[in-house]
Amino acid sequence: MAYIDGFVLAVPTANKDKFVEHARKGDSVFMDLGAVRVFECWGDDIPDGKQTDFRRAVQAKADETVVFSWIEWPDKATRDAAMAKMDDLMKTDERMDPEKNPMPFDGKRMIYGGFAPVMTLGD
């Protein structure tokens, strides 16, 4: 069964192009490590909630856009094997090197987690 890594982050709206380039480089590593597909979704219709919402979850500022991303893996074992290689890749692969591919957002406000699907519809 597939396994999903999900992410929500706030990106300065002015950094959209930088974010896309950063993601293009970094996400290609996940594909090389066995990911089925990766989605990077730029916030378009993010309503304010009454108790919480995406913007508050990542403390988005007025000049930031919420990004919702996920990586689909064929299974948890493939994902775990890929994650086990990440520390080394951050030292050896320019796509994961924070100096050569810096995050154009505040990574401390990113939220993420791994998810086991309990139901899927469609493709």
CSV table of C-alpha atoms in Angstrom, one decimal:
chain,number,residue,atom,x,y,z
A,1,MET,CA,0.0,0.0,0.0
A,2,ALA,CA,1.2,3.5,-0.8
A,3,TYR,CA,2.7,5.8,1.8
A,4,ILE,CA,2.5,9.6,1.9
A,5,ASP,CA,4.7,12.3,3.3
A,6,GLY,CA,2.8,15.5,3.7
A,7,PHE,CA,4.1,19.1,4.2
A,8,VAL,CA,2.5,22.5,4.8
A,9,LEU,CA,4.7,25.6,4.7
A,10,ALA,CA,4.6,29.3,4.3
A,11,VAL,CA,6.7,30.8,1.4
A,12,PRO,CA,7.2,34.5,0.8
A,13,THR,CA,5.0,35.2,-2.2
A,14,ALA,CA,7.8,37.1,-3.8
A,15,ASN,CA,9.9,33.8,-3.7
A,16,LYS,CA,7.5,31.7,-5.8
A,17,ASP,CA,10.0,31.2,-8.6
A,18,LYS,CA,12.8,30.5,-6.2
A,19,PHE,CA,10.6,28.0,-4.4
A,20,VAL,CA,9.7,26.2,-7.7
A,21,GLU,CA,13.3,25.9,-8.6
A,22,HIS,CA,14.3,24.7,-5.1
A,23,ALA,CA,11.5,22.1,-5.3
A,24,ARG,CA,12.4,21.0,-8.8
A,25,LYS,CA,15.9,20.2,-7.6
A,26,GLY,CA,15.1,18.7,-4.3
A,27,ASP,CA,12.1,16.7,-5.4
A,28,SER,CA,14.1,15.0,-8.1
A,29,VAL,CA,16.1,13.3,-5.3
A,30,PHE,CA,12.9,11.8,-3.9
A,31,MET,CA,12.0,10.5,-7.4
A,32,ASP,CA,15.5,9.0,-7.7
A,33,LEU,CA,15.0,7.3,-4.4
A,34,GLY,CA,11.7,5.6,-5.5
A,35,ALA,CA,8.9,8.1,-5.0
A,36,VAL,CA,6.0,7.5,-7.3
A,37,ARG,CA,5.1,11.2,-7.6
A,38,VAL,CA,5.6,14.6,-5.9
A,39,PHE,CA,3.1,17.4,-5.7
A,40,GLU,CA,4.0,21.0,-4.9
A,41,CYS,CA,0.7,23.0,-4.6
A,42,TRP,CA,0.8,26.8,-4.4
A,43,GLY,CA,-2.1,28.2,-2.2
A,44,ASP,CA,-4.9,29.6,-4.2
A,45,ASP,CA,-8.0,29.4,-2.0
A,46,ILE,CA,-7.0,29.3,1.6
A,47,PRO,CA,-9.9,30.4,3.8
A,48,ASP,CA,-9.5,31.6,7.3
A,49,GLY,CA,-10.9,29.1,9.8
A,50,LYS,CA,-12.8,29.9,13.0
A,51,GLN,CA,-10.4,27.9,15.3
A,52,THR,CA,-7.4,27.0,13.1
A,53,ASP,CA,-6.5,26.9,9.4
A,54,PHE,CA,-3.6,26.3,7.1
A,55,ARG,CA,-2.2,29.9,7.5
A,56,ARG,CA,-2.2,29.7,11.3
A,57,ALA,CA,-0.7,26.2,11.3
A,58,VAL,CA,2.5,27.6,9.7
A,59,GLN,CA,2.2,31.1,11.1
A,60,ALA,CA,1.9,32.6,7.6
A,61,LYS,CA,2.5,36.3,7.3
A,62,ALA,CA,0.5,38.6,5.1
A,63,ASP,CA,3.2,38.5,2.4
A,64,GLU,CA,3.4,34.7,2.4
A,65,THR,CA,1.6,32.0,0.5
A,66,VAL,CA,0.7,28.6,2.0
A,67,VAL,CA,2.2,25.6,0.1
A,68,PHE,CA,0.7,22.1,0.5
A,69,SER,CA,3.0,19.3,-0.7
A,70,TRP,CA,3.1,15.6,-0.6
A,71,ILE,CA,5.3,12.8,-1.8
A,72,GLU,CA,3.7,9.5,-2.8
A,73,TRP,CA,5.8,6.4,-2.2
A,74,PRO,CA,5.0,2.9,-3.3
A,75,ASP,CA,5.1,1.7,0.3
A,76,LYS,CA,6.5,2.7,3.7
A,77,ALA,CA,9.6,0.5,3.3
A,78,THR,CA,10.7,2.4,0.2
A,79,ARG,CA,10.1,5.7,2.0
A,80,ASP,CA,12.0,4.6,5.1
A,81,ALA,CA,15.0,3.4,3.0
A,82,ALA,CA,15.0,6.8,1.2
A,83,MET,CA,14.9,8.8,4.4
A,84,ALA,CA,17.8,6.7,5.8
A,85,LYS,CA,19.9,8.0,2.9
A,86,MET,CA,19.0,11.7,3.4
A,87,ASP,CA,21.7,12.7,5.9
A,88,ASP,CA,24.4,11.4,3.5
A,89,LEU,CA,22.7,13.0,0.5
A,90,MET,CA,22.6,16.4,2.2
A,91,LYS,CA,26.5,16.2,2.3
A,92,THR,CA,27.0,14.7,-1.2
A,93,ASP,CA,24.2,15.7,-3.5
A,94,GLU,CA,24.1,19.4,-4.6
A,95,ARG,CA,20.3,19.1,-4.9
A,96,MET,CA,20.0,18.6,-1.2
A,97,ASP,CA,22.9,20.8,-0.1
A,98,PRO,CA,21.4,23.8,1.8
A,99,GLU,CA,24.2,26.0,0.6
A,100,LYS,CA,23.7,25.1,-3.1
A,101,ASN,CA,19.9,24.8,-3.0
A,102,PRO,CA,18.8,27.0,-0.1
A,103,MET,CA,15.2,26.9,1.2
A,104,PRO,CA,13.5,30.1,0.1
A,105,PHE,CA,11.2,29.9,3.2
A,106,ASP,CA,11.5,29.5,6.9
A,107,GLY,CA,11.9,25.8,7.4
A,108,LYS,CA,11.2,26.1,11.2
A,109,ARG,CA,7.6,26.8,10.4
A,110,MET,CA,7.1,23.9,8.1
A,111,ILE,CA,4.9,21.1,9.4
A,112,TYR,CA,5.2,17.5,8.0
A,113,GLY,CA,4.4,13.9,8.7
A,114,GLY,CA,4.1,10.5,7.3
A,115,PHE,CA,0.7,9.0,6.5
A,116,ALA,CA,-0.7,5.5,5.8
A,117,PRO,CA,-3.7,5.8,3.5
A,118,VAL,CA,-6.8,4.2,4.9
A,119,MET,CA,-8.9,4.7,1.7
A,120,THR,CA,-8.2,5.9,-1.9
A,121,LEU,CA,-10.5,6.6,-4.8
A,122,GLY,CA,-9.5,7.1,-8.4
A,123,ASP,CA,-6.0,6.8,-9.8
